Amino acid sequence: MDDAINGLLRPKGIAIVGASDTPGKIGHTVVKKLIEGGYEDGIYPVNPKADEILGLKVYKSVLDIPGRVDAAAITVPAKFVYDVAKECGEKGVKGLIIITSGFSEVGEVELEEQIVDLAHSYGMRILGPNVVGTLSNTDKLNASFAPFLPLKGSASLVSQSGALLIAMDAITYTRRIGFDKMISIGNMSDLNFADMVNYLDNDDNTKCLTLYIEGLKDGRRFIDESRQASKPIVVLKSGVSEHGAAAAASHTGSLAGATKVYSAAFNQAGVIQATDLNDLFDCTLALSLQPPMRGENLLVITNGGGVGVLATDSAEQANVPLKFAPKDVQEELKLHMPAFGSAKNPVDLTGMADTDWYHDTVNFAFTHDWVDALVVLYCETAMTNPMEIAQSIYKAISETGIKDKPVTVSFVGGERCEEAMQWLVEHDIPAYNAPDLAVKAMGTLHDFARLQEVKGDTSYENKQADSKAAREIIAKVRSDGRTALTEIESKRIFKAYGLPVVSTELATSEDKAIKLAEANGYPVVLKIVSPDILHKSDAGGVKVNLKDEASVRAAYQEILKNAKAYKADADVHGIAVQHMAPWATEIIIGSINDATFGPTVMFGLGGIFVEVLKDVTFRVAPISKAEAAAMLDEIKSSPILDGVRGETARDKAALADVLAKYAFMVADLTDEVKESDANPVLVYEKGNGVMVVDARIILKDK
Ligand code: ADP
Ligand code: MG
């Protein structure tokens, strides 16, 4: 664990530089909140013009403080922060909590960078600037202007929005969701989300990491740290709509990347994505209190048919569909319900269910091997007391001593149900006021288990890759002063990474074209080769299915004529003669160099509808073969690859292999390649492989 970060977030001794005696000022509020929070390791207000604030001795400078000071909360105006940071460095402070705003978020980038450099030269780390502060229940530390420490618990929050942190702090009490730490991350000039994931994963008092993200600064490090983390991470990413992205940019000065790329990256990193603020809390509640759902068998126990049906519907949506329990389980359950109850799944104890029935069925079911997870539902009835039902459920669960199976609960009813659910949450059982939420929470615990498996697979080496050969081709293109590669050059690079490309040779005369066609055998395809014509068909630069010498000669002349008409000054290298690949399912593979995550691959079904349907999926490169295979199943039109309406299944194994090799290529060449695509790639019947018929690579400007 990083000692400086630990000193910042769990300090022994804290200075408040810019402390004030004037109520309402931030420099006053922070001192007040530290006192109210009960922090015991030394609160040191610093202000050259005051003697006492809220009963505490005030120091003229950090250097005058006699004792140990690990952290300094800085509230002085931006222009004084540099000098204050220097004094903190001299004093041996470990971390700066820069609450002051007016830095990169308003364009003052240089000042912010200077302060970071200075801090690093002293071995200090920085939270912020532009933060609310940091809170820790374990340390009774409220080093912020948030009103109070959150409800005690085992989740920890990192928020890029200060206002939202304060709001969530208050919500912890109404929703009864406990947190240990709440960290405002601000401009992330130094410490960012990747650092926080690393720190909190190693923090004994944190069981679940809850993140509110507007935009990541170092996306790849975030993925790497999250992949390595063993604790659940749940994130709410804002700025998903175009309008939202603009708001996020002006808010923190960071650029929000494309939603699809973020989603892909979170998935790869094993991070759970919440859909909204309520969902973020719902997920946090389940993930901080319960173990992952490892198997596939979810049993629902209810006293009402209606909520049972609602639960069944949401179980499908949450990827934990209900199956009937085996006969022996059903028979045992029948002993604890009236004859008109149902022992299938959901198990319906009927409205007559009392505390004993709940206790006995829950206790039996939770113990049974077939049951991997349990959702218990209750509808308020006239003859039962919700609190007693809650207590009997808790008793039934805890008597089993089982700690590796998850349980969630929903009580549907009025105030008495609310109280009962609060009691359950206080006893570590996540409770929700609607059956679908309890099931969705179980789905989240199931997702967590599945994501753990995905992120464990990091086998994306490609031993066949000839990086050197690829870089020689790129060097040649650069020496021509170009960034666009021709199809022939692009295909050579693809080949260097083991991608199956259709054989393609350059002809600079009609006779050469005939020779190449004969060597290949008819039919062939002729295409224009020019770095100035990237969309060859648009320029009339592609002629397919040429079956004899005459048609090759005609096509040769026509392509040259078309190219001239399309772009008179185009630099034409010649005409490519290609093997005519038999028709098959067309797919597209492409790559971009994302501002946040770097090389990112895309996969989708090709053909003329790709632009319209936008049925594509992304991954940050490189990817394992397993991840590549998962991509194939992610798009809506994936059944086409499995064979629909009597068509035979396509060669998905070969396609996954190509996708992984492609991702390896763009990751390996990330310093050079800006974007690329293989459009189309033809996918043949199972066992017959795939073929890249068109290739494009655009280099970064240098
Ligand atoms: P561009 O995308 O630059 O217009 P392509 O090389 O993709 O040019 O060619 C256009 C279309 O011609 C392809 O989508 C494909 O259907 C077909 N085609 C191109 N090359 C071949 C080939 N070697 N074998 C079979 N079909 C081909
Ligand atoms: Mg093409």
XYZ file of C-alpha atoms and ligand atoms in Angstrom:
730
model
C 0.000 0.000 0.000
C 1.269 3.432 -0.985
C 2.326 5.219 2.189
C 1.678 8.729 0.831
C -1.855 7.862 -0.322
C -2.551 6.155 2.979
C -1.312 9.252 4.802
C -3.611 11.394 2.709
C -6.751 9.296 3.153
C -6.092 8.079 6.711
C -3.858 10.788 8.161
C -2.240 10.965 11.550
C -2.540 14.713 12.045
C -4.233 17.093 9.637
C -3.637 20.779 8.936
C -6.338 23.040 7.524
C -4.519 25.742 5.610
C -6.820 28.700 5.144
C -8.787 27.908 8.305
C -11.197 30.687 9.131
C -13.074 31.991 12.144
C -15.947 33.155 9.960
C -18.876 30.728 9.926
C -19.979 29.891 6.386
C -16.478 30.034 4.928
C -15.137 26.711 3.670
C -12.012 27.160 5.791
C -14.296 27.340 8.808
C -16.603 24.502 7.827
C -13.766 22.026 7.332
C -12.407 22.672 10.842
C -15.910 22.363 12.265
C -16.598 19.107 10.447
C -13.305 17.596 11.590
C -14.242 18.400 15.181
C -17.826 17.150 14.817
C -16.668 13.945 13.152
C -14.632 13.175 16.253
C -11.203 13.015 14.622
C -8.660 12.374 17.359
C -5.221 12.467 15.758
C -4.592 16.205 15.739
C -6.508 19.024 14.038
C -4.264 21.989 13.222
C -5.851 25.141 11.778
C -3.362 27.332 9.884
C -3.934 31.056 9.344
C -1.343 33.834 9.814
C -4.018 36.238 11.094
C -5.922 34.228 13.718
C -5.090 32.842 17.160
C -7.982 30.514 17.882
C -10.707 28.903 15.783
C -13.514 26.882 17.370
C -11.392 26.501 20.493
C -8.336 25.190 18.633
C -4.918 26.860 18.594
C -4.122 28.353 15.183
C -0.653 28.173 13.616
C 0.893 30.852 11.403
C 2.331 28.248 9.046
C 2.304 24.481 8.615
C 5.976 24.628 9.600
C 5.026 25.897 13.070
C 2.922 22.840 13.914
C 4.825 20.830 16.541
C 3.403 17.346 15.899
C 3.108 14.944 12.987
C 0.993 16.153 10.066
C 0.196 13.576 7.373
C -2.362 15.548 5.411
C -3.138 19.164 4.675
C -6.571 20.331 3.578
C -5.971 23.473 1.546
C -8.661 26.132 1.163
C -6.584 29.249 0.356
C -7.147 30.977 -3.015
C -5.581 29.258 -6.049
C -2.678 31.708 -6.390
C -1.379 30.847 -2.882
C -1.643 27.073 -3.203
C 1.842 26.599 -4.690
C 3.580 28.287 -1.730
C 1.435 26.416 0.766
C 2.276 23.129 -0.969
C 5.967 23.955 -0.657
C 5.669 24.511 3.091
C 3.771 21.250 3.400
C 6.593 19.490 1.569
C 9.140 20.992 3.965
C 7.042 19.871 6.923
C 6.951 16.278 5.692
C 3.239 16.199 4.907
C 2.287 13.090 2.886
C -0.755 14.252 0.992
C -2.555 17.428 -0.005
C -6.326 17.669 -0.151
C -6.714 20.700 -2.399
C -10.266 21.920 -1.874
C -9.554 25.212 -3.652
C -11.017 25.466 -7.141
C -9.941 27.602 -10.093
C -7.444 25.262 -11.748
C -7.716 23.036 -14.835
C -11.519 23.045 -14.651
C -11.371 26.719 -15.701
C -8.342 26.348 -17.960
C -5.572 26.986 -15.383
C -3.727 23.865 -16.426
C -0.171 25.087 -16.004
C -0.517 26.151 -12.361
C -2.080 22.800 -11.547
C 0.784 20.934 -13.212
C 3.387 22.998 -11.391
C 1.825 22.119 -8.062
C 1.772 18.416 -8.948
C 5.457 18.490 -9.924
C 6.322 20.293 -6.713
C 4.328 17.820 -4.615
C 5.997 14.860 -6.302
C 9.443 16.318 -5.665
C 8.597 16.023 -1.956
C 6.994 12.596 -2.354
C 3.547 14.050 -1.660
C 0.350 12.982 -3.433
C -2.577 15.245 -4.294
C -6.323 14.779 -4.080
C -7.943 17.360 -6.338
C -7.841 20.280 -6.763
C -11.509 21.235 -6.712
C -12.647 18.615 -4.193
C -15.134 18.493 -1.324
C -12.577 16.531 0.686
C -12.296 13.005 2.018
C -14.220 11.114 4.703
C -13.445 7.937 6.616
C -15.666 6.388 9.262
C -12.895 4.127 10.560
C -10.762 7.171 11.304
C -13.667 9.424 12.350
C -12.275 11.726 9.692
C -14.506 14.255 7.980
C -11.883 16.338 6.179
C -14.438 18.017 3.943
C -17.312 20.412 3.826
C -19.839 17.559 3.627
C -22.278 17.827 6.557
C -21.434 14.593 8.400
C -19.789 11.205 8.163
C -21.876 8.695 6.167
C -23.805 5.859 7.761
C -21.230 3.287 8.841
C -20.744 0.417 6.449
C -18.397 -1.458 4.197
C -18.710 0.234 0.801
C -16.440 3.110 -0.202
C -17.365 5.836 -2.656
C -15.133 7.783 -5.022
C -16.941 10.629 -6.763
C -15.887 12.969 -9.510
C -18.751 15.271 -8.583
C -18.480 17.012 -5.231
C -22.149 17.953 -5.063
C -23.166 14.379 -5.707
C -20.863 13.152 -2.955
C -22.572 15.440 -0.456
C -25.995 14.311 -1.641
C -25.023 10.640 -1.444
C -23.624 11.197 2.026
C -27.118 12.229 3.140
C -28.799 9.405 1.225
C -26.752 6.793 3.122
C -29.021 7.471 6.124
C -32.361 7.386 4.314
C -31.450 4.326 2.215
C -29.569 2.678 5.118
C -26.582 1.890 2.912
C -23.361 2.154 4.857
C -20.038 3.488 3.627
C -16.626 3.585 5.196
C -14.948 6.133 2.957
C -16.223 8.862 0.698
C -13.544 10.432 -1.460
C -14.027 13.447 -3.696
C -11.577 13.137 -6.582
C -12.030 16.502 -8.330
C -9.724 17.406 -11.197
C -7.573 14.280 -10.755
C -4.393 16.276 -11.298
C -2.474 13.522 -9.537
C -4.539 10.764 -7.902
C -7.142 9.315 -10.254
C -9.639 6.464 -10.300
C -6.974 3.860 -11.027
C -5.091 4.892 -7.863
C -8.290 4.755 -5.835
C -9.196 1.296 -7.118
C -5.748 0.065 -6.189
C -5.904 1.674 -2.740
C -9.435 0.633 -1.811
C -8.960 -2.919 -3.031
C -6.243 -3.163 -0.399
C -8.208 -1.308 2.269
C -9.384 -3.652 5.044
C -12.467 -1.563 5.752
C -13.807 -1.589 2.197
C -15.764 -4.487 0.708
C -17.280 -2.791 -2.338
C -15.964 0.073 -4.475
C -18.646 2.503 -5.637
C -17.534 4.964 -8.299
C -19.220 7.951 -9.873
C -17.257 8.736 -13.052
C -17.682 11.577 -15.524
C -14.541 10.861 -17.531
C -11.399 8.813 -16.926
C -7.976 10.301 -17.530
C -5.911 7.157 -17.831
C -8.353 4.575 -19.114
C -5.899 1.768 -19.647
C -4.510 1.967 -16.132
C -8.047 1.974 -14.804
C -8.748 -1.251 -16.699
C -5.533 -2.833 -15.457
C -6.099 -1.903 -11.811
C -9.738 -2.994 -11.930
C -8.824 -6.298 -13.535
C -6.428 -6.956 -10.696
C -8.875 -5.956 -7.980
C -10.556 -8.765 -6.103
C -13.421 -6.720 -4.666
C -16.587 -5.769 -6.531
C -16.498 -2.434 -8.317
C -19.717 -0.730 -9.375
C -19.702 2.413 -11.450
C -22.160 5.033 -12.543
C -20.775 6.746 -15.635
C -22.435 10.003 -16.567
C -22.111 11.925 -19.774
C -23.556 9.136 -21.883
C -25.720 11.323 -24.089
C -24.090 13.880 -26.393
C -25.519 16.657 -24.273
C -24.410 14.970 -21.048
C -20.892 14.590 -22.432
C -20.666 18.326 -23.084
C -21.836 19.081 -19.544
C -19.229 16.729 -18.091
C -16.471 18.342 -20.144
C -17.194 21.833 -18.924
C -17.631 20.510 -15.410
C -14.252 18.977 -14.721
C -12.245 19.765 -17.791
C -12.007 16.106 -18.677
C -13.289 14.670 -21.908
C -15.898 11.966 -21.731
C -15.297 9.220 -24.262
C -17.797 7.371 -26.394
C -20.381 5.470 -24.372
C -19.865 2.198 -26.176
C -16.138 2.247 -25.588
C -16.610 3.003 -21.904
C -19.093 0.176 -21.611
C -16.727 -2.217 -23.326
C -13.862 -1.142 -21.097
C -15.904 -1.570 -17.901
C -16.958 -4.990 -19.046
C -13.378 -6.031 -19.737
C -12.277 -4.626 -16.415
C -14.894 -6.699 -14.590
C -16.659 -3.562 -13.439
C -20.434 -3.528 -12.913
C -22.286 -0.638 -14.513
C -25.211 0.969 -12.747
C -27.905 2.528 -14.881
C -28.760 5.444 -12.597
C -28.206 6.812 -9.127
C -30.797 4.555 -7.460
C -29.325 1.559 -9.206
C -25.863 2.551 -7.990
C -27.147 2.340 -4.412
C -29.079 -0.882 -5.074
C -25.978 -2.549 -6.507
C -23.770 -1.215 -3.727
C -26.114 -2.597 -1.094
C -26.013 -6.104 -2.531
C -22.306 -6.112 -3.384
C -21.205 -4.739 -0.025
C -23.291 -7.183 2.028
C -23.476 -10.421 0.046
C -21.121 -12.876 -1.693
C -21.262 -13.341 -5.482
C -23.835 -15.754 -6.938
C -21.594 -18.509 -8.316
C -24.021 -21.088 -9.704
C -27.136 -20.729 -11.857
C -29.955 -21.908 -9.580
C -31.989 -19.136 -8.023
C -34.916 -20.043 -5.773
C -37.625 -17.518 -4.939
C -39.804 -17.916 -1.856
C -42.926 -15.746 -1.569
C -46.259 -15.419 0.203
C -47.940 -13.773 -2.785
C -48.476 -15.029 -6.340
C -48.347 -11.534 -7.848
C -44.932 -10.585 -6.564
C -43.797 -14.081 -7.517
C -44.750 -13.470 -11.140
C -43.044 -10.070 -11.106
C -39.932 -11.735 -9.740
C -40.081 -14.410 -12.452
C -40.229 -11.754 -15.171
C -37.309 -9.783 -13.808
C -35.278 -12.952 -13.259
C -35.296 -13.460 -17.032
C -34.158 -9.898 -17.612
C -31.462 -10.115 -14.958
C -29.948 -13.254 -16.523
C -30.899 -15.484 -13.608
C -33.984 -17.232 -15.069
C -35.975 -19.411 -12.667
C -35.991 -23.182 -13.062
C -38.197 -25.650 -11.182
C -36.474 -27.100 -8.155
C -35.766 -30.867 -8.225
C -38.456 -33.249 -6.905
C -36.850 -33.894 -3.511
C -36.608 -30.162 -2.839
C -40.255 -29.684 -3.808
C -41.401 -32.513 -1.557
C -39.624 -31.159 1.492
C -40.961 -27.657 0.821
C -44.525 -29.012 0.588
C -44.346 -30.014 4.236
C -44.259 -26.328 5.173
C -47.168 -24.920 3.199
C -50.902 -25.469 2.692
C -52.058 -27.913 0.027
C -52.919 -25.081 -2.355
C -49.430 -23.594 -2.134
C -46.786 -24.213 -4.793
C -43.427 -25.845 -4.224
C -42.137 -25.132 -7.704
C -40.246 -21.906 -8.306
C -41.295 -19.357 -7.101
C -42.193 -21.274 -3.971
C -45.584 -19.824 -2.976
C -46.291 -20.229 0.723
C -49.614 -18.374 0.152
C -51.003 -15.477 2.163
C -51.366 -17.832 5.132
C -47.593 -18.028 5.562
C -46.481 -17.252 9.107
C -43.077 -16.795 10.680
C -42.552 -20.545 11.143
C -43.233 -21.358 7.501
C -40.860 -18.646 6.372
C -38.252 -19.848 8.813
C -38.513 -23.518 7.888
C -38.599 -23.108 4.101
C -35.814 -20.522 4.029
C -33.681 -22.602 6.343
C -34.193 -25.777 4.312
C -33.757 -24.132 0.912
C -30.644 -22.187 1.852
C -28.996 -25.364 3.082
C -29.852 -27.434 0.003
C -27.056 -28.013 -2.522
C -29.266 -27.328 -5.526
C -29.939 -23.769 -4.373
C -27.182 -21.336 -5.363
C -29.033 -18.204 -4.314
C -32.241 -17.206 -2.575
C -34.651 -14.299 -3.025
C -37.280 -14.029 -0.287
C -40.406 -11.971 -0.965
C -43.090 -10.873 1.445
C -46.365 -9.026 0.909
C -47.783 -7.336 3.957
C -50.802 -9.230 5.325
C -53.284 -8.542 8.097
C -52.311 -11.577 10.140
C -48.505 -11.260 10.062
C -46.065 -8.798 11.545
C -43.377 -7.755 8.993
C -40.721 -7.318 11.665
C -41.307 -10.847 12.953
C -41.123 -12.234 9.418
C -37.855 -10.321 8.874
C -36.442 -11.748 12.070
C -37.449 -15.284 11.176
C -35.808 -14.971 7.746
C -32.615 -13.667 9.327
C -32.669 -16.419 11.937
C -33.207 -19.102 9.300
C -30.270 -17.822 7.239
C -27.818 -17.302 10.075
C -28.570 -20.724 11.608
C -27.204 -22.378 8.482
C -23.796 -20.749 8.977
C -23.500 -20.552 5.168
C -21.476 -17.538 4.038
C -20.845 -18.214 0.343
C -24.429 -18.089 -0.961
C -26.211 -14.805 -1.506
C -29.688 -13.850 -0.336
C -31.755 -10.751 -1.097
C -35.177 -9.791 0.179
C -38.131 -7.642 -0.801
C -40.948 -6.597 1.518
C -43.868 -5.025 -0.265
C -46.105 -2.928 1.933
C -46.219 0.138 4.141
C -44.274 1.644 6.988
C -44.014 -1.616 8.924
C -42.317 -3.178 5.913
C -39.907 -0.238 5.683
C -38.929 -0.774 9.316
C -38.526 -4.501 8.821
C -36.303 -3.925 5.791
C -34.146 -1.450 7.702
C -33.679 -4.086 10.334
C -32.686 -6.642 7.702
C -30.139 -4.285 6.119
C -28.687 -3.600 9.544
C -28.255 -7.362 9.767
C -26.430 -7.505 6.424
C -29.362 -8.737 4.327
C -30.046 -6.439 1.353
C -33.745 -5.554 1.255
C -35.625 -3.715 -1.477
C -39.121 -2.297 -1.653
C -40.020 -4.022 -4.927
C -39.608 -7.678 -5.952
C -37.911 -6.833 -9.244
C -35.243 -4.855 -7.379
C -34.434 -7.802 -5.108
C -34.103 -10.035 -8.179
C -32.077 -7.430 -10.067
C -29.724 -7.177 -7.100
C -29.264 -10.943 -7.299
C -28.550 -10.528 -11.014
C -25.822 -8.067 -10.058
C -24.258 -10.615 -7.701
C -24.432 -13.118 -10.564
C -22.859 -10.591 -12.983
C -20.056 -10.040 -10.508
C -19.213 -13.731 -10.437
C -19.281 -13.889 -14.247
C -17.168 -10.760 -14.692
C -14.578 -12.185 -12.313
C -14.098 -15.043 -14.762
C -13.878 -12.793 -17.832
C -11.229 -10.548 -16.368
C -9.116 -13.480 -15.281
C -8.431 -14.374 -18.908
C -5.522 -12.298 -20.156
C -4.030 -14.644 -22.762
C -3.690 -12.418 -25.772
C -0.186 -13.105 -26.950
C 0.326 -13.645 -30.679
C 3.622 -15.411 -31.157
C 3.387 -15.368 -34.963
C 3.373 -11.577 -35.082
C 6.158 -9.985 -37.091
C 6.204 -6.495 -35.658
C 9.472 -5.656 -37.392
C 8.155 -6.355 -40.884
C 5.066 -4.259 -40.168
C 7.137 -1.344 -38.943
C 9.327 -1.442 -42.052
C 6.246 -1.001 -44.240
C 5.083 1.870 -42.037
C 8.510 3.530 -42.202
C 8.378 3.384 -45.993
C 4.936 5.015 -46.056
C 6.118 7.724 -43.677
C 9.159 8.389 -45.854
C 6.723 9.091 -48.698
C 5.098 11.694 -46.426
C 1.837 9.741 -46.266
C -0.482 8.641 -43.450
C -2.859 6.593 -45.617
C -1.713 3.120 -46.569
C -2.912 1.479 -49.755
C -4.870 -1.746 -49.588
C -1.764 -3.663 -50.639
C 0.392 -2.110 -47.904
C -2.344 -2.618 -45.321
C -2.733 -6.256 -46.283
C 1.005 -6.843 -45.934
C 0.810 -5.570 -42.380
C -2.265 -7.692 -41.671
C -0.329 -10.674 -42.979
C 2.587 -9.915 -40.684
C 0.177 -10.493 -37.796
C -1.101 -13.769 -39.153
C -4.395 -12.482 -40.546
C -5.782 -14.399 -43.551
C -5.808 -11.938 -46.451
C -6.851 -12.699 -50.001
C -3.791 -12.811 -52.288
C -3.255 -9.389 -53.847
C -0.529 -8.295 -56.290
C 0.235 -4.946 -57.889
C 0.120 -4.529 -61.697
C 1.549 -1.434 -63.316
C 0.609 -2.451 -66.857
C -2.236 -4.267 -68.566
C 0.064 -7.129 -69.580
C 1.303 -7.549 -66.016
C -2.312 -7.684 -64.883
C -3.009 -10.519 -67.317
C 0.082 -12.424 -66.096
C -1.028 -12.074 -62.491
C -4.588 -13.109 -63.338
C -3.362 -16.216 -65.135
C -1.006 -17.104 -62.296
C -3.897 -16.819 -59.859
C -6.477 -18.440 -62.124
C -9.816 -16.849 -63.093
C -12.016 -15.300 -61.825
C -10.171 -12.310 -60.369
C -10.915 -8.886 -58.917
C -9.224 -5.655 -60.064
C -8.972 -2.613 -57.814
C -7.434 0.829 -57.959
C -4.330 1.257 -55.782
C -3.947 4.846 -54.662
C -3.376 6.409 -51.249
C -5.625 9.223 -52.449
C -8.620 6.946 -53.068
C -9.615 5.226 -49.846
C -13.168 4.289 -50.771
C -12.430 2.480 -53.971
C -15.980 1.511 -55.007
C -17.086 5.137 -54.719
C -14.514 5.970 -57.388
C -15.561 3.106 -59.659
C -12.283 1.494 -58.686
C -13.426 -2.097 -58.063
C -14.301 -4.691 -60.714
C -15.209 -8.145 -59.444
C -15.707 -11.556 -61.002
C -13.518 -10.999 -64.091
C -13.519 -14.334 -65.876
C -11.144 -13.944 -68.804
C -8.347 -11.904 -70.377
C -10.667 -9.601 -72.315
C -12.636 -8.577 -69.260
C -9.422 -7.989 -67.298
C -8.089 -5.714 -70.036
C -11.360 -3.799 -70.189
C -11.584 -3.500 -66.405
C -7.989 -2.283 -66.197
C -8.659 0.626 -68.554
C -12.015 1.468 -67.085
C -10.678 1.631 -63.514
C -7.887 3.992 -64.590
C -10.396 6.152 -66.449
C -12.797 6.204 -63.478
C -9.982 7.087 -61.076
C -8.950 10.018 -63.226
C -12.527 11.256 -63.393
C -12.904 10.869 -59.632
C -9.679 12.643 -58.668
C -7.543 13.941 -61.517
C -4.365 14.407 -59.456
C -4.620 11.128 -57.537
C -1.306 9.347 -57.065
C -2.060 5.981 -58.702
C 0.384 3.188 -57.812
C -1.236 0.784 -60.232
C -4.019 -1.805 -60.205
C -4.322 -4.632 -57.705
C -5.105 -8.067 -59.049
C -6.792 -10.270 -56.491
C -8.102 -13.711 -56.112
C -11.907 -13.606 -56.268
C -13.045 -14.974 -52.942
C -16.330 -16.924 -53.047
C -19.176 -15.004 -51.440
C -19.900 -15.572 -47.749
C -21.294 -13.710 -44.751
C -19.708 -10.255 -44.650
C -18.512 -8.822 -41.361
C -16.540 -5.725 -40.458
C -13.637 -5.427 -38.046
C -12.177 -2.029 -37.289
C -10.102 -0.091 -34.823
C -9.801 3.406 -33.435
C -7.315 4.924 -31.047
C -9.646 6.141 -28.315
C -8.590 9.273 -26.436
C -9.224 7.598 -23.081
C -8.507 3.921 -23.649
C -6.148 3.824 -26.630
C -6.438 1.054 -29.242
C -10.006 -0.207 -29.365
C -11.440 -2.815 -31.712
C -14.907 -2.962 -33.165
C -16.798 -5.916 -34.574
C -20.096 -5.962 -36.440
C -21.996 -7.560 -39.248
C -20.945 -5.973 -42.513
C -22.704 -5.245 -45.717
C -24.703 -2.211 -46.640
C -26.641 -1.915 -43.368
C -23.726 -1.538 -40.975
C -23.881 2.259 -40.944
C -27.639 2.287 -40.428
C -28.066 -0.437 -37.844
C -24.908 0.385 -35.905
C -25.046 -3.173 -34.597
C -21.446 -3.226 -33.433
C -19.524 -3.987 -30.279
C -16.196 -2.768 -28.896
C -13.264 -3.929 -26.785
C -10.133 -2.186 -25.701
C -7.227 -4.022 -27.327
C -5.579 -6.415 -26.861
C -8.214 -9.059 -26.151
C -8.075 -12.751 -25.367
C -9.644 -15.290 -27.677
C -12.398 -15.848 -25.132
C -13.220 -12.149 -25.174
C -13.212 -12.168 -28.958
C -15.657 -15.082 -28.907
C -17.858 -13.152 -26.487
C -17.920 -10.190 -28.880
C -19.366 -12.380 -31.627
C -22.338 -13.192 -29.420
C -22.889 -9.621 -28.285
C -24.310 -8.034 -31.406
C -28.055 -8.257 -32.040
C -27.583 -9.993 -35.378
C -25.320 -12.671 -33.913
C -27.834 -15.474 -34.729
C -26.869 -14.952 -38.371
C -23.441 -16.372 -37.538
C -25.067 -19.368 -35.885
C -27.064 -20.102 -39.027
C -30.680 -19.015 -39.411
C -33.433 -20.488 -41.580
C -31.612 -23.558 -42.714
C -28.254 -21.874 -43.333
C -25.283 -23.627 -41.857
C -23.389 -22.073 -38.958
C -20.434 -19.861 -39.816
C -16.841 -20.469 -38.685
C -17.020 -18.551 -35.415
C -13.865 -20.136 -34.017
C -11.802 -18.879 -36.968
C -13.474 -15.491 -36.725
C -12.709 -15.171 -33.005
C -9.101 -16.064 -33.736
C -8.894 -13.360 -36.412
C -10.509 -10.804 -34.125
C -8.008 -11.521 -31.350
C -5.089 -11.314 -33.813
C -6.454 -8.064 -35.182
C -6.701 -6.600 -31.682
C -3.169 -7.722 -30.982
C -2.018 -5.966 -34.153
C -3.593 -2.601 -33.346
C -2.377 -2.769 -29.749
C 1.129 -3.639 -30.896
C 1.139 -0.753 -33.381
C -0.720 1.717 -31.178
C 2.089 4.292 -31.411
C 1.653 4.335 -35.204
C -1.899 3.388 -36.169
C -4.711 5.895 -35.816
C -7.480 3.768 -37.279
C -7.931 0.712 -39.412
C -10.524 -1.643 -40.783
C -11.065 -4.904 -42.534
C -14.282 -4.413 -44.483
C -15.461 -6.841 -45.499
C -14.142 -10.005 -43.921
C -15.862 -13.024 -45.457
C -16.887 -15.711 -42.978
C -17.330 -19.194 -44.405
C -19.117 -22.257 -43.131
C -17.872 -23.830 -39.937
C -14.445 -25.356 -40.571
C -13.785 -23.294 -43.716
C -12.270 -20.216 -42.130
C -12.489 -16.520 -42.904
C -10.903 -14.245 -45.502
C -10.066 -10.549 -45.377
C -10.778 -9.070 -48.819
C -10.255 -5.368 -48.097
C -7.849 -3.705 -45.673
C -7.280 -0.138 -44.627
C -4.804 1.475 -42.225
C -4.456 5.173 -41.424
C -1.400 6.297 -39.473
C -1.272 8.899 -36.735
C -0.056 12.341 -37.728
C 3.501 12.805 -36.563
P -13.944 -0.354 -50.948
O -14.426 -0.721 -49.593
O -12.720 0.474 -50.917
O -14.995 0.263 -51.781
P -13.528 -3.226 -51.365
O -12.180 -3.747 -51.550
O -14.138 -3.461 -50.048
O -13.515 -1.672 -51.741
O -14.464 -3.823 -52.494
C -15.839 -3.569 -52.592
C -16.646 -4.865 -52.531
O -16.228 -5.751 -53.535
C -16.442 -5.626 -51.265
O -17.322 -5.191 -50.279
C -16.689 -7.054 -51.682
O -18.082 -7.341 -51.654
C -16.209 -7.095 -53.082
N -14.832 -7.597 -53.163
C -13.719 -6.866 -53.078
N -12.619 -7.643 -53.175
C -13.050 -8.898 -53.330
C -12.394 -10.155 -53.496
N -11.069 -10.244 -53.530
N -13.153 -11.247 -53.599
C -14.483 -11.151 -53.556
N -15.169 -10.012 -53.411
C -14.470 -8.875 -53.309
Mg -14.224 -2.233 -48.314
